[in-house]
PDB file of N, CA and C in Angstrom:
ATOM      1  N   UNK V 408       0.925  -1.310   0.095  1.00 49.00           N
ATOM      2  CA  UNK V 408       0.048   0.071  -0.004  1.00 49.00           C
ATOM      3  C   UNK V 408       0.959   1.287   0.014  1.00 49.00           C
ATOM      4  N   UNK V 409       0.701   2.191  -0.592  1.00 61.00           N
ATOM      5  CA  UNK V 409       1.240   3.571  -0.896  1.00 61.00           C
ATOM      6  C   UNK V 409       0.997   4.215   0.240  1.00 61.00           C
ATOM      7  N   UNK V 410       1.990   5.011   0.852  1.00 78.00           N
ATOM      8  CA  UNK V 410       2.041   5.644   2.163  1.00 78.00           C
ATOM      9  C   UNK V 410       1.852   7.319   1.750  1.00 78.00           C
ATOM     10  N   UNK V 411       2.156   7.322   0.521  1.00 82.00           N
ATOM     11  CA  UNK V 411       2.283   8.844  -0.083  1.00 82.00           C
ATOM     12  C   UNK V 411       0.875   9.444  -0.116  1.00 82.00           C
ATOM     13  N   UNK V 412       0.672  10.855  -0.024  1.00 84.00           N
ATOM     14  CA  UNK V 412      -0.659  11.302  -0.268  1.00 84.00           C
ATOM     15  C   UNK V 412      -1.024  11.307  -1.752  1.00 84.00           C
ATOM     16  N   UNK V 413      -2.387  11.558  -1.960  1.00 86.00           N
ATOM     17  CA  UNK V 413      -2.682  11.484  -3.572  1.00 86.00           C
ATOM     18  C   UNK V 413      -2.273  12.794  -3.882  1.00 86.00           C
ATOM     19  N   UNK V 414      -2.114  12.760  -5.348  1.00 85.00           N
ATOM     20  CA  UNK V 414      -1.643  14.428  -5.860  1.00 85.00           C
ATOM     21  C   UNK V 414      -2.919  15.230  -5.826  1.00 85.00           C
ATOM     22  N   UNK V 415      -2.548  16.243  -5.050  1.00 83.00           N
ATOM     23  CA  UNK V 415      -3.650  17.268  -4.977  1.00 83.00           C
ATOM     24  C   UNK V 415      -4.059  18.040  -6.471  1.00 83.00           C
ATOM     25  N   UNK V 416      -3.432  17.764  -7.411  1.00 84.00           N
ATOM     26  CA  UNK V 416      -4.084  18.033  -8.746  1.00 84.00           C
ATOM     27  C   UNK V 416      -4.666  17.390  -9.449  1.00 84.00           C
ATOM     28  N   UNK V 417      -4.397  16.093  -9.550  1.00 86.00           N
ATOM     29  CA  UNK V 417      -5.308  15.100 -10.521  1.00 86.00           C
ATOM     30  C   UNK V 417      -5.956  14.044  -9.561  1.00 86.00           C
ATOM     31  N   UNK V 418      -5.480  13.938  -8.058  1.00 84.00           N
ATOM     32  CA  UNK V 418      -5.834  13.076  -7.051  1.00 84.00           C
ATOM     33  C   UNK V 418      -5.457  11.536  -7.395  1.00 84.00           C
ATOM     34  N   UNK V 419      -4.242  11.440  -8.202  1.00 86.00           N
ATOM     35  CA  UNK V 419      -3.779  10.166  -8.530  1.00 86.00           C
ATOM     36  C   UNK V 419      -3.068   9.639  -7.180  1.00 86.00           C
ATOM     37  N   UNK V 420      -3.274   8.192  -7.181  1.00 87.00           N
ATOM     38  CA  UNK V 420      -2.784   7.597  -6.041  1.00 87.00           C
ATOM     39  C   UNK V 420      -1.308   6.979  -6.294  1.00 87.00           C
ATOM     40  N   UNK V 421      -0.732   7.298  -7.327  1.00 87.00           N
ATOM     41  CA  UNK V 421       0.662   6.619  -7.691  1.00 87.00           C
ATOM     42  C   UNK V 421       1.746   7.705  -7.533  1.00 87.00           C
ATOM     43  N   UNK V 422       1.550   8.512  -6.378  1.00 89.00           N
ATOM     44  CA  UNK V 422       2.746   9.493  -6.038  1.00 89.00           C
ATOM     45  C   UNK V 422       3.886   8.864  -5.546  1.00 89.00           C
ATOM     46  N   UNK V 423       5.114   9.544  -5.575  1.00 88.00           N
ATOM     47  CA  UNK V 423       6.108   8.905  -5.082  1.00 88.00           C
ATOM     48  C   UNK V 423       7.118   9.989  -4.711  1.00 88.00           C
ATOM     49  N   UNK V 424       7.996   9.635  -3.621  1.00 88.00           N
ATOM     50  CA  UNK V 424       8.766  10.665  -2.945  1.00 88.00           C
ATOM     51  C   UNK V 424      10.229  10.684  -3.720  1.00 88.00           C
ATOM     52  N   UNK V 425      10.661  11.932  -3.947  1.00 87.00           N
ATOM     53  CA  UNK V 425      11.920  12.159  -4.614  1.00 87.00           C
ATOM     54  C   UNK V 425      12.760  13.388  -3.803  1.00 87.00           C
ATOM     55  N   UNK V 426      13.481  13.112  -2.720  1.00 85.00           N
ATOM     56  CA  UNK V 426      14.448  13.947  -2.165  1.00 85.00           C
ATOM     57  C   UNK V 426      13.329  14.748  -1.321  1.00 85.00           C
ATOM     58  N   UNK V 427      13.126  15.771  -1.251  1.00 85.00           N
ATOM     59  CA  UNK V 427      12.193  16.835  -0.364  1.00 85.00           C
ATOM     60  C   UNK V 427      10.809  17.113  -1.110  1.00 85.00           C
ATOM     61  N   UNK V 428      10.399  16.217  -2.055  1.00 89.00           N
ATOM     62  CA  UNK V 428       9.085  16.537  -2.591  1.00 89.00           C
ATOM     63  C   UNK V 428       8.461  15.444  -3.138  1.00 89.00           C
ATOM     64  N   UNK V 429       7.160  15.408  -3.317  1.00 89.00           N
ATOM     65  CA  UNK V 429       6.480  14.288  -3.888  1.00 89.00           C
ATOM     66  C   UNK V 429       6.150  14.811  -5.169  1.00 89.00           C
ATOM     67  N   UNK V 430       6.150  13.565  -6.237  1.00 90.00           N
ATOM     68  CA  UNK V 430       5.894  13.695  -7.411  1.00 90.00           C
ATOM     69  C   UNK V 430       4.952  12.912  -8.027  1.00 90.00           C
ATOM     70  N   UNK V 431       4.016  13.489  -8.719  1.00 90.00           N
ATOM     71  CA  UNK V 431       2.856  12.719  -9.429  1.00 90.00           C
ATOM     72  C   UNK V 431       3.292  12.222 -10.767  1.00 90.00           C
ATOM     73  N   UNK V 432       3.492  11.018 -11.298  1.00 89.00           N
ATOM     74  CA  UNK V 432       3.684  10.520 -12.430  1.00 89.00           C
ATOM     75  C   UNK V 432       2.852  10.662 -13.662  1.00 89.00           C
ATOM     76  N   UNK V 433       1.592  10.817 -13.177  1.00 89.00           N
ATOM     77  CA  UNK V 433       0.553  10.981 -14.110  1.00 89.00           C
ATOM     78  C   UNK V 433       0.148  12.444 -14.655  1.00 89.00           C
ATOM     79  N   UNK V 434       0.359  13.436 -13.858  1.00 89.00           N
ATOM     80  CA  UNK V 434       0.467  14.951 -14.111  1.00 89.00           C
ATOM     81  C   UNK V 434       1.530  15.963 -14.226  1.00 89.00           C
ATOM     82  N   UNK V 435       2.747  15.098 -13.589  1.00 87.00           N
ATOM     83  CA  UNK V 435       3.864  15.547 -13.474  1.00 87.00           C
ATOM     84  C   UNK V 435       3.978  16.731 -12.226  1.00 87.00           C
ATOM     85  N   UNK V 436       3.077  16.910 -11.451  1.00 87.00           N
ATOM     86  CA  UNK V 436       2.674  17.800 -10.372  1.00 87.00           C
ATOM     87  C   UNK V 436       3.812  17.661  -9.553  1.00 87.00           C
ATOM     88  N   UNK V 437       4.510  18.752  -8.727  1.00 88.00           N
ATOM     89  CA  UNK V 437       5.511  18.465  -7.650  1.00 88.00           C
ATOM     90  C   UNK V 437       5.073  19.474  -6.541  1.00 88.00           C
ATOM     91  N   UNK V 438       5.103  18.865  -5.389  1.00 83.00           N
ATOM     92  CA  UNK V 438       4.980  19.640  -4.132  1.00 83.00           C
ATOM     93  C   UNK V 438       5.669  19.260  -3.162  1.00 83.00           C
ATOM     94  N   UNK V 439       5.866  20.319  -2.065  1.00 86.00           N
ATOM     95  CA  UNK V 439       7.099  19.571  -0.985  1.00 86.00           C
ATOM     96  C   UNK V 439       6.405  18.844  -0.030  1.00 86.00           C
ATOM     97  N   UNK V 440       7.413  17.998   0.487  1.00 82.00           N
ATOM     98  CA  UNK V 440       6.836  16.785   1.313  1.00 82.00           C
ATOM     99  C   UNK V 440       6.055  17.669   2.728  1.00 82.00           C
ATOM    100  N   UNK V 441       6.607  18.602   3.288  1.00 78.00           N
ATOM    101  CA  UNK V 441       6.493  19.418   4.446  1.00 78.00           C
ATOM    102  C   UNK V 441       5.178  20.406   4.071  1.00 78.00           C
ATOM    103  N   UNK V 442       4.504  20.243   2.985  1.00 61.00           N
ATOM    104  CA  UNK V 442       3.417  21.130   2.908  1.00 61.00           C
ATOM    105  C   UNK V 442       2.143  20.566   3.106  1.00 61.00           C
ATOM    106  N   UNK V 443       1.219  21.054   4.001  1.00 58.00           N
ATOM    107  CA  UNK V 443      -0.152  20.504   4.487  1.00 58.00           C
ATOM    108  C   UNK V 443      -0.902  20.165   2.975  1.00 58.00           C
ATOM    109  N   UNK V 444      -1.468  19.207   3.243  1.00 52.00           N
ATOM    110  CA  UNK V 444      -2.242  18.768   1.843  1.00 52.00           C
ATOM    111  C   UNK V 444      -3.364  20.030   1.445  1.00 52.00           C
ATOM    112  N   UNK V 445      -3.877  20.867   2.714  1.00 50.00           N
ATOM    113  CA  UNK V 445      -5.049  21.636   2.103  1.00 50.00           C
ATOM    114  C   UNK V 445      -4.394  22.981   1.706  1.00 50.00           C
ATOM    115  N   UNK V 446      -3.040  23.150   2.002  1.00 45.00           N
ATOM    116  CA  UNK V 446      -2.554  24.466   1.584  1.00 45.00           C
ATOM    117  C   UNK V 446      -2.247  24.723  -0.010  1.00 45.00           C
ATOM    118  N   UNK V 447      -2.127  23.257  -0.864  1.00 43.00           N
ATOM    119  CA  UNK V 447      -1.839  23.075  -2.108  1.00 43.00           C
ATOM    120  C   UNK V 447      -2.956  23.699  -2.945  1.00 43.00           C
ATOM    121  N   UNK V 448      -4.089  23.900  -2.434  1.00 48.00           N
ATOM    122  CA  UNK V 448      -5.450  24.419  -3.024  1.00 48.00           C
ATOM    123  C   UNK V 448      -5.594  26.134  -2.378  1.00 48.00           C
ATOM    124  N   UNK V 449      -4.862  26.842  -3.048  1.00 55.00           N
ATOM    125  CA  UNK V 449      -5.027  28.201  -2.657  1.00 55.00           C
ATOM    126  C   UNK V 449      -6.279  28.895  -3.115  1.00 55.00           C
ATOM    127  N   UNK V 450      -6.932  29.672  -2.202  1.00 69.00           N
ATOM    128  CA  UNK V 450      -8.000  30.468  -2.616  1.00 69.00           C
ATOM    129  C   UNK V 450      -7.548  31.728  -3.696  1.00 69.00           C
ATOM    130  N   UNK V 451      -8.141  31.609  -4.799  1.00 79.00           N
ATOM    131  CA  UNK V 451      -7.799  32.692  -5.699  1.00 79.00           C
ATOM    132  C   UNK V 451      -8.756  34.034  -5.261  1.00 79.00           C
ATOM    133  N   UNK V 452      -7.746  34.956  -5.331  1.00 89.00           N
ATOM    134  CA  UNK V 452      -8.650  36.392  -4.877  1.00 89.00           C
ATOM    135  C   UNK V 452      -8.498  37.383  -6.285  1.00 89.00           C
ATOM    136  N   UNK V 453      -9.928  37.593  -6.581  1.00 92.00           N
ATOM    137  CA  UNK V 453     -10.036  38.614  -7.742  1.00 92.00           C
ATOM    138  C   UNK V 453     -10.179  39.881  -7.305  1.00 92.00           C
ATOM    139  N   UNK V 454      -9.234  41.053  -7.653  1.00 93.00           N
ATOM    140  CA  UNK V 454      -9.596  42.319  -7.425  1.00 93.00           C
ATOM    141  C   UNK V 454     -10.064  43.296  -8.396  1.00 93.00           C
ATOM    142  N   UNK V 455     -10.860  44.009  -8.261  1.00 94.00           N
ATOM    143  CA  UNK V 455     -11.083  45.037  -9.186  1.00 94.00           C
ATOM    144  C   UNK V 455     -10.001  46.357  -9.622  1.00 94.00           C
ATOM    145  N   UNK V 456     -10.267  47.074 -10.423  1.00 94.00           N
ATOM    146  CA  UNK V 456      -9.194  48.126 -10.838  1.00 94.00           C
ATOM    147  C   UNK V 456      -8.595  48.916  -9.751  1.00 94.00           C
ATOM    148  N   UNK V 457      -9.485  48.945  -8.672  1.00 95.00           N
ATOM    149  CA  UNK V 457      -8.852  49.833  -7.563  1.00 95.00           C
ATOM    150  C   UNK V 457      -8.322  49.015  -6.495  1.00 95.00           C
ATOM    151  N   UNK V 458      -8.425  47.666  -6.533  1.00 93.00           N
ATOM    152  CA  UNK V 458      -7.842  46.921  -5.613  1.00 93.00           C
ATOM    153  C   UNK V 458      -9.087  46.450  -4.701  1.00 93.00           C
ATOM    154  N   UNK V 459     -10.216  46.425  -4.804  1.00 94.00           N
ATOM    155  CA  UNK V 459     -11.278  45.824  -4.090  1.00 94.00           C
ATOM    156  C   UNK V 459     -11.645  44.338  -4.299  1.00 94.00           C
ATOM    157  N   UNK V 460     -11.540  43.607  -3.325  1.00 94.00           N
ATOM    158  CA  UNK V 460     -11.961  42.148  -3.407  1.00 94.00           C
ATOM    159  C   UNK V 460     -13.214  42.033  -4.160  1.00 94.00           C
ATOM    160  N   UNK V 461     -13.468  41.244  -5.198  1.00 95.00           N
ATOM    161  CA  UNK V 461     -14.788  40.832  -5.934  1.00 95.00           C
ATOM    162  C   UNK V 461     -15.197  39.555  -5.294  1.00 95.00           C
ATOM    163  N   UNK V 462     -16.378  39.126  -5.317  1.00 93.00           N
ATOM    164  CA  UNK V 462     -17.195  38.008  -4.989  1.00 93.00           C
ATOM    165  C   UNK V 462     -18.103  37.575  -5.601  1.00 93.00           C
ATOM    166  N   UNK V 463     -18.604  36.119  -5.993  1.00 93.00           N
ATOM    167  CA  UNK V 463     -19.830  35.868  -6.716  1.00 93.00           C
ATOM    168  C   UNK V 463     -20.945  36.621  -6.173  1.00 93.00           C
ATOM    169  N   UNK V 464     -21.730  37.257  -7.088  1.00 94.00           N
ATOM    170  CA  UNK V 464     -22.966  38.098  -6.781  1.00 94.00           C
ATOM    171  C   UNK V 464     -22.758  39.571  -6.762  1.00 94.00           C
ATOM    172  N   UNK V 465     -21.612  39.939  -6.508  1.00 96.00           N
ATOM    173  CA  UNK V 465     -21.350  41.487  -6.620  1.00 96.00           C
ATOM    174  C   UNK V 465     -21.948  42.083  -7.771  1.00 96.00           C
ATOM    175  N   UNK V 466     -21.994  43.459  -7.810  1.00 96.00           N
ATOM    176  CA  UNK V 466     -22.068  44.274  -8.696  1.00 96.00           C
ATOM    177  C   UNK V 466     -21.146  44.963  -9.019  1.00 96.00           C
ATOM    178  N   UNK V 467     -20.851  45.358 -10.252  1.00 97.00           N
ATOM    179  CA  UNK V 467     -19.628  46.213 -10.934  1.00 97.00           C
ATOM    180  C   UNK V 467     -20.055  47.206 -11.902  1.00 97.00           C
ATOM    181  N   UNK V 468     -19.188  48.063 -11.805  1.00 97.00           N
ATOM    182  CA  UNK V 468     -19.361  49.046 -13.085  1.00 97.00           C
ATOM    183  C   UNK V 468     -18.067  49.321 -13.962  1.00 97.00           C
ATOM    184  N   UNK V 469     -18.392  49.211 -14.930  1.00 97.00           N
ATOM    185  CA  UNK V 469     -17.290  49.203 -16.276  1.00 97.00           C
ATOM    186  C   UNK V 469     -16.531  50.635 -16.069  1.00 97.00           C
ATOM    187  N   UNK V 470     -15.362  50.700 -16.231  1.00 97.00           N
ATOM    188  CA  UNK V 470     -14.476  51.988 -16.201  1.00 97.00           C
ATOM    189  C   UNK V 470     -14.113  52.167 -17.495  1.00 97.00           C
ATOM    190  N   UNK V 471     -14.149  51.820 -18.731  1.00 96.00           N
ATOM    191  CA  UNK V 471     -13.907  52.129 -19.610  1.00 96.00           C
ATOM    192  C   UNK V 471     -14.484  51.524 -20.965  1.00 96.00           C
ATOM    193  N   UNK V 472     -14.725  52.217 -22.133  1.00 96.00           N
ATOM    194  CA  UNK V 472     -15.488  51.711 -23.152  1.00 96.00           C
ATOM    195  C   UNK V 472     -14.720  50.278 -23.566  1.00 96.00           C
ATOM    196  N   UNK V 473     -15.684  49.161 -23.827  1.00 95.00           N
ATOM    197  CA  UNK V 473     -15.064  47.732 -24.151  1.00 95.00           C
ATOM    198  C   UNK V 473     -15.821  47.434 -25.550  1.00 95.00           C
ATOM    199  N   UNK V 474     -14.895  47.448 -26.478  1.00 94.00           N
ATOM    200  CA  UNK V 474     -15.556  46.737 -27.553  1.00 94.00           C
ATOM    201  C   UNK V 474     -15.808  45.172 -27.481  1.00 94.00           C
ATOM    202  N   UNK V 475     -17.242  44.895 -28.114  1.00 92.00           N
ATOM    203  CA  UNK V 475     -17.514  43.516 -28.147  1.00 92.00           C
ATOM    204  C   UNK V 475     -17.023  42.810 -29.338  1.00 92.00           C
ATOM    205  N   UNK V 476     -16.287  41.839 -29.104  1.00 90.00           N
ATOM    206  CA  UNK V 476     -15.450  41.198 -29.995  1.00 90.00           C
ATOM    207  C   UNK V 476     -16.628  40.339 -30.985  1.00 90.00           C
ATOM    208  N   UNK V 477     -16.347  40.418 -32.078  1.00 89.00           N
ATOM    209  CA  UNK V 477     -17.417  39.791 -33.357  1.00 89.00           C
ATOM    210  C   UNK V 477     -18.538  40.695 -33.339  1.00 89.00           C
ATOM    211  N   UNK V 478     -18.689  41.746 -32.916  1.00 89.00           N
ATOM    212  CA  UNK V 478     -19.926  42.739 -32.911  1.00 89.00           C
ATOM    213  C   UNK V 478     -19.605  44.186 -33.081  1.00 89.00           C
ATOM    214  N   UNK V 479     -20.588  45.024 -33.830  1.00 92.00           N
ATOM    215  CA  UNK V 479     -20.216  46.485 -33.628  1.00 92.00           C
ATOM    216  C   UNK V 479     -20.630  47.025 -32.444  1.00 92.00           C
ATOM    217  N   UNK V 480     -21.064  46.339 -31.267  1.00 92.00           N
ATOM    218  CA  UNK V 480     -21.421  46.902 -29.984  1.00 92.00           C
ATOM    219  C   UNK V 480     -20.334  47.259 -29.069  1.00 92.00           C
ATOM    220  N   UNK V 481     -20.614  48.302 -28.083  1.00 95.00           N
ATOM    221  CA  UNK V 481     -19.791  48.726 -27.277  1.00 95.00           C
ATOM    222  C   UNK V 481     -20.312  48.801 -25.878  1.00 95.00           C
ATOM    223  N   UNK V 482     -19.597  48.277 -24.960  1.00 95.00           N
ATOM    224  CA  UNK V 482     -19.992  48.365 -23.711  1.00 95.00           C
ATOM    225  C   UNK V 482     -19.542  49.614 -22.983  1.00 95.00           C
ATOM    226  N   UNK V 483     -20.277  50.532 -22.947  1.00 96.00           N
ATOM    227  CA  UNK V 483     -19.934  51.947 -22.546  1.00 96.00           C
ATOM    228  C   UNK V 483     -19.592  52.129 -21.021  1.00 96.00           C
ATOM    229  N   UNK V 484     -18.902  53.197 -20.805  1.00 97.00           N
ATOM    230  CA  UNK V 484     -18.221  53.390 -19.320  1.00 97.00           C
ATOM    231  C   UNK V 484     -19.427  53.684 -18.385  1.00 97.00           C
ATOM    232  N   UNK V 485     -19.372  53.175 -17.334  1.00 97.00           N
ATOM    233  CA  UNK V 485     -20.439  53.532 -16.437  1.00 97.00           C
ATOM    234  C   UNK V 485     -21.508  52.499 -16.404  1.00 97.00           C
ATOM    235  N   UNK V 486     -21.665  51.467 -17.227  1.00 96.00           N
ATOM    236  CA  UNK V 486     -22.415  50.369 -17.280  1.00 96.00           C
ATOM    237  C   UNK V 486     -22.477  49.593 -16.084  1.00 96.00           C
ATOM    238  N   UNK V 487     -23.681  49.367 -15.554  1.00 96.00           N
ATOM    239  CA  UNK V 487     -23.573  48.523 -13.944  1.00 96.00           C
ATOM    240  C   UNK V 487     -23.776  47.168 -14.807  1.00 96.00           C
ATOM    241  N   UNK V 488     -23.144  46.119 -14.064  1.00 96.00           N
ATOM    242  CA  UNK V 488     -23.336  44.711 -14.464  1.00 96.00           C
ATOM    243  C   UNK V 488     -23.621  44.289 -13.065  1.00 96.00           C
ATOM    244  N   UNK V 489     -24.843  43.513 -12.876  1.00 95.00           N
ATOM    245  CA  UNK V 489     -25.227  42.798 -11.540  1.00 95.00           C
ATOM    246  C   UNK V 489     -25.059  41.660 -11.499  1.00 95.00           C
ATOM    247  N   UNK V 490     -24.816  40.809 -10.250  1.00 95.00           N
ATOM    248  CA  UNK V 490     -24.747  39.408 -10.159  1.00 95.00           C
ATOM    249  C   UNK V 490     -23.777  38.716 -11.051  1.00 95.00           C
ATOM    250  N   UNK V 491     -22.387  39.099 -10.826  1.00 96.00           N
ATOM    251  CA  UNK V 491     -21.264  38.482 -11.576  1.00 96.00           C
ATOM    252  C   UNK V 491     -21.097  37.191 -11.010  1.00 96.00           C
ATOM    253  N   UNK V 492     -20.218  36.471 -11.714  1.00 95.00           N
ATOM    254  CA  UNK V 492     -19.764  35.215 -11.465  1.00 95.00           C
ATOM    255  C   UNK V 492     -18.284  35.095 -11.854  1.00 95.00           C
ATOM    256  N   UNK V 493     -17.695  34.678 -10.756  1.00 94.00           N
ATOM    257  CA  UNK V 493     -16.053  34.898 -10.853  1.00 94.00           C
ATOM    258  C   UNK V 493     -15.612  33.459 -11.611  1.00 94.00           C
ATOM    259  N   UNK V 494     -14.700  33.223 -12.626  1.00 92.00           N
ATOM    260  CA  UNK V 494     -14.296  32.095 -13.345  1.00 92.00           C
ATOM    261  C   UNK V 494     -12.826  31.989 -13.125  1.00 92.00           C
ATOM    262  N   UNK V 495     -11.981  31.107 -13.432  1.00 89.00           N
ATOM    263  CA  UNK V 495     -10.412  30.937 -13.697  1.00 89.00           C
ATOM    264  C   UNK V 495     -10.435  31.327 -15.104  1.00 89.00           C
ATOM    265  N   UNK V 496      -9.467  31.908 -15.562  1.00 87.00           N
ATOM    266  CA  UNK V 496      -8.780  32.172 -16.659  1.00 87.00           C
ATOM    267  C   UNK V 496      -8.512  33.559 -16.724  1.00 87.00           C
ATOM    268  N   UNK V 497      -8.175  34.078 -17.925  1.00 90.00           N
ATOM    269  CA  UNK V 497      -7.776  35.571 -18.225  1.00 90.00           C
ATOM    270  C   UNK V 497      -9.078  36.609 -18.327  1.00 90.00           C
ATOM    271  N   UNK V 498     -10.082  36.248 -18.692  1.00 93.00           N
ATOM    272  CA  UNK V 498     -11.274  36.996 -18.289  1.00 93.00           C
ATOM    273  C   UNK V 498     -11.958  36.326 -17.259  1.00 93.00           C
ATOM    274  N   UNK V 499     -11.728  36.784 -16.038  1.00 92.00           N
ATOM    275  CA  UNK V 499     -12.210  36.257 -14.745  1.00 92.00           C
ATOM    276  C   UNK V 499     -13.473  36.622 -14.174  1.00 92.00           C
ATOM    277  N   UNK V 500     -14.516  37.408 -14.928  1.00 95.00           N
ATOM    278  CA  UNK V 500     -15.885  37.612 -14.531  1.00 95.00           C
ATOM    279  C   UNK V 500     -16.755  37.225 -15.648  1.00 95.00           C
ATOM    280  N   UNK V 501     -17.626  36.370 -15.385  1.00 95.00           N
ATOM    281  CA  UNK V 501     -18.748  35.987 -16.310  1.00 95.00           C
ATOM    282  C   UNK V 501     -19.843  36.589 -15.753  1.00 95.00           C
ATOM    283  N   UNK V 502     -20.586  37.390 -16.828  1.00 95.00           N
ATOM    284  CA  UNK V 502     -21.928  38.039 -16.619  1.00 95.00           C
ATOM    285  C   UNK V 502     -22.673  38.140 -17.790  1.00 95.00           C
ATOM    286  N   UNK V 503     -23.965  39.067 -17.553  1.00 95.00           N
ATOM    287  CA  UNK V 503     -24.957  39.103 -18.630  1.00 95.00           C
ATOM    288  C   UNK V 503     -25.118  40.575 -18.325  1.00 95.00           C
ATOM    289  N   UNK V 504     -24.939  41.174 -19.651  1.00 94.00           N
ATOM    290  CA  UNK V 504     -25.263  42.795 -19.789  1.00 94.00           C
ATOM    291  C   UNK V 504     -26.413  42.777 -20.515  1.00 94.00           C
ATOM    292  N   UNK V 505     -27.132  43.755 -20.061  1.00 91.00           N
ATOM    293  CA  UNK V 505     -28.477  44.227 -20.577  1.00 91.00           C
ATOM    294  C   UNK V 505     -28.223  44.834 -22.009  1.00 91.00           C
ATOM    295  N   UNK V 506     -29.023  44.286 -23.078  1.00 89.00           N
ATOM    296  CA  UNK V 506     -28.878  44.571 -24.313  1.00 89.00           C
ATOM    297  C   UNK V 506     -27.783  44.330 -25.196  1.00 89.00           C
ATOM    298  N   UNK V 507     -26.781  43.386 -24.629  1.00 91.00           N
ATOM    299  CA  UNK V 507     -25.690  42.531 -25.293  1.00 91.00           C
ATOM    300  C   UNK V 507     -25.753  41.077 -25.160  1.00 91.00           C
ATOM    301  N   UNK V 508     -25.800  40.679 -23.819  1.00 92.00           N
ATOM    302  CA  UNK V 508     -25.993  39.233 -23.427  1.00 92.00           C
ATOM    303  C   UNK V 508     -24.809  38.889 -22.479  1.00 92.00           C
ATOM    304  N   UNK V 509     -24.598  37.568 -22.612  1.00 94.00           N
ATOM    305  CA  UNK V 509     -23.532  37.040 -21.659  1.00 94.00           C
ATOM    306  C   UNK V 509     -22.336  37.174 -22.518  1.00 94.00           C
ATOM    307  N   UNK V 510     -21.331  37.650 -21.558  1.00 94.00           N
ATOM    308  CA  UNK V 510     -19.878  37.803 -21.968  1.00 94.00           C
ATOM    309  C   UNK V 510     -19.127  37.596 -20.621  1.00 94.00           C
ATOM    310  N   UNK V 511     -17.917  37.866 -20.946  1.00 94.00           N
ATOM    311  CA  UNK V 511     -16.990  37.538 -19.851  1.00 94.00           C
ATOM    312  C   UNK V 511     -15.967  38.932 -19.993  1.00 94.00           C
ATOM    313  N   UNK V 512     -15.608  39.433 -18.763  1.00 95.00           N
ATOM    314  CA  UNK V 512     -14.998  40.594 -18.713  1.00 95.00           C
ATOM    315  C   UNK V 512     -13.551  40.420 -17.865  1.00 95.00           C
ATOM    316  N   UNK V 513     -12.537  41.309 -18.100  1.00 95.00           N
ATOM    317  CA  UNK V 513     -11.400  41.047 -17.243  1.00 95.00           C
ATOM    318  C   UNK V 513     -11.556  42.270 -15.961  1.00 95.00           C
ATOM    319  N   UNK V 514     -11.144  41.623 -14.862  1.00 94.00           N
ATOM    320  CA  UNK V 514     -11.428  42.275 -13.374  1.00 94.00           C
ATOM    321  C   UNK V 514     -10.700  43.728 -13.456  1.00 94.00           C
ATOM    322  N   UNK V 515      -9.819  43.760 -14.390  1.00 95.00           N
ATOM    323  CA  UNK V 515      -9.141  45.281 -14.385  1.00 95.00           C
ATOM    324  C   UNK V 515      -9.754  46.330 -14.914  1.00 95.00           C
ATOM    325  N   UNK V 516     -11.019  46.179 -15.632  1.00 96.00           N
ATOM    326  CA  UNK V 516     -11.671  47.020 -16.547  1.00 96.00           C
ATOM    327  C   UNK V 516     -13.066  47.454 -15.800  1.00 96.00           C
ATOM    328  N   UNK V 517     -13.232  47.074 -14.381  1.00 97.00           N
ATOM    329  CA  UNK V 517     -14.324  47.062 -13.542  1.00 97.00           C
ATOM    330  C   UNK V 517     -14.148  47.543 -12.306  1.00 97.00           C
ATOM    331  N   UNK V 518     -14.907  48.240 -11.674  1.00 97.00           N
ATOM    332  CA  UNK V 518     -14.924  48.653 -10.172  1.00 97.00           C
ATOM    333  C   UNK V 518     -15.999  48.121  -9.578  1.00 97.00           C
ATOM    334  N   UNK V 519     -15.815  47.983  -8.413  1.00 95.00           N
ATOM    335  CA  UNK V 519     -16.990  47.362  -7.270  1.00 95.00           C
ATOM    336  C   UNK V 519     -18.143  48.562  -6.989  1.00 95.00           C
ATOM    337  N   UNK V 520     -19.339  48.203  -7.438  1.00 92.00           N
ATOM    338  CA  UNK V 520     -20.500  49.192  -7.118  1.00 92.00           C
ATOM    339  C   UNK V 520     -20.656  49.390  -5.724  1.00 92.00           C
TER     340      UNK V 520
END
């Protein structure tokens, strides 16, 4: 039976010890032996253009005119976006804007309302 902890990234049970770290042969993830298992999954903090922490369900205001890709529409400065959802990736806000529809925004172009 394997005494090493499962991989925190892919949950593989085939991890092995190499020096001062564990290695997963399936996804090539490496983490230190002395690190607690819960600390490998860090909470991601999303901040707006002014440094305020954003959460799911917040309302934000657009601080710059944004062109909508694939359309001639523009999201104007001062547009209020309600009930945002935070997602992983470059565009970290998933939302629905009245008159335009569903889209993703970068947190650097909004401020918390």
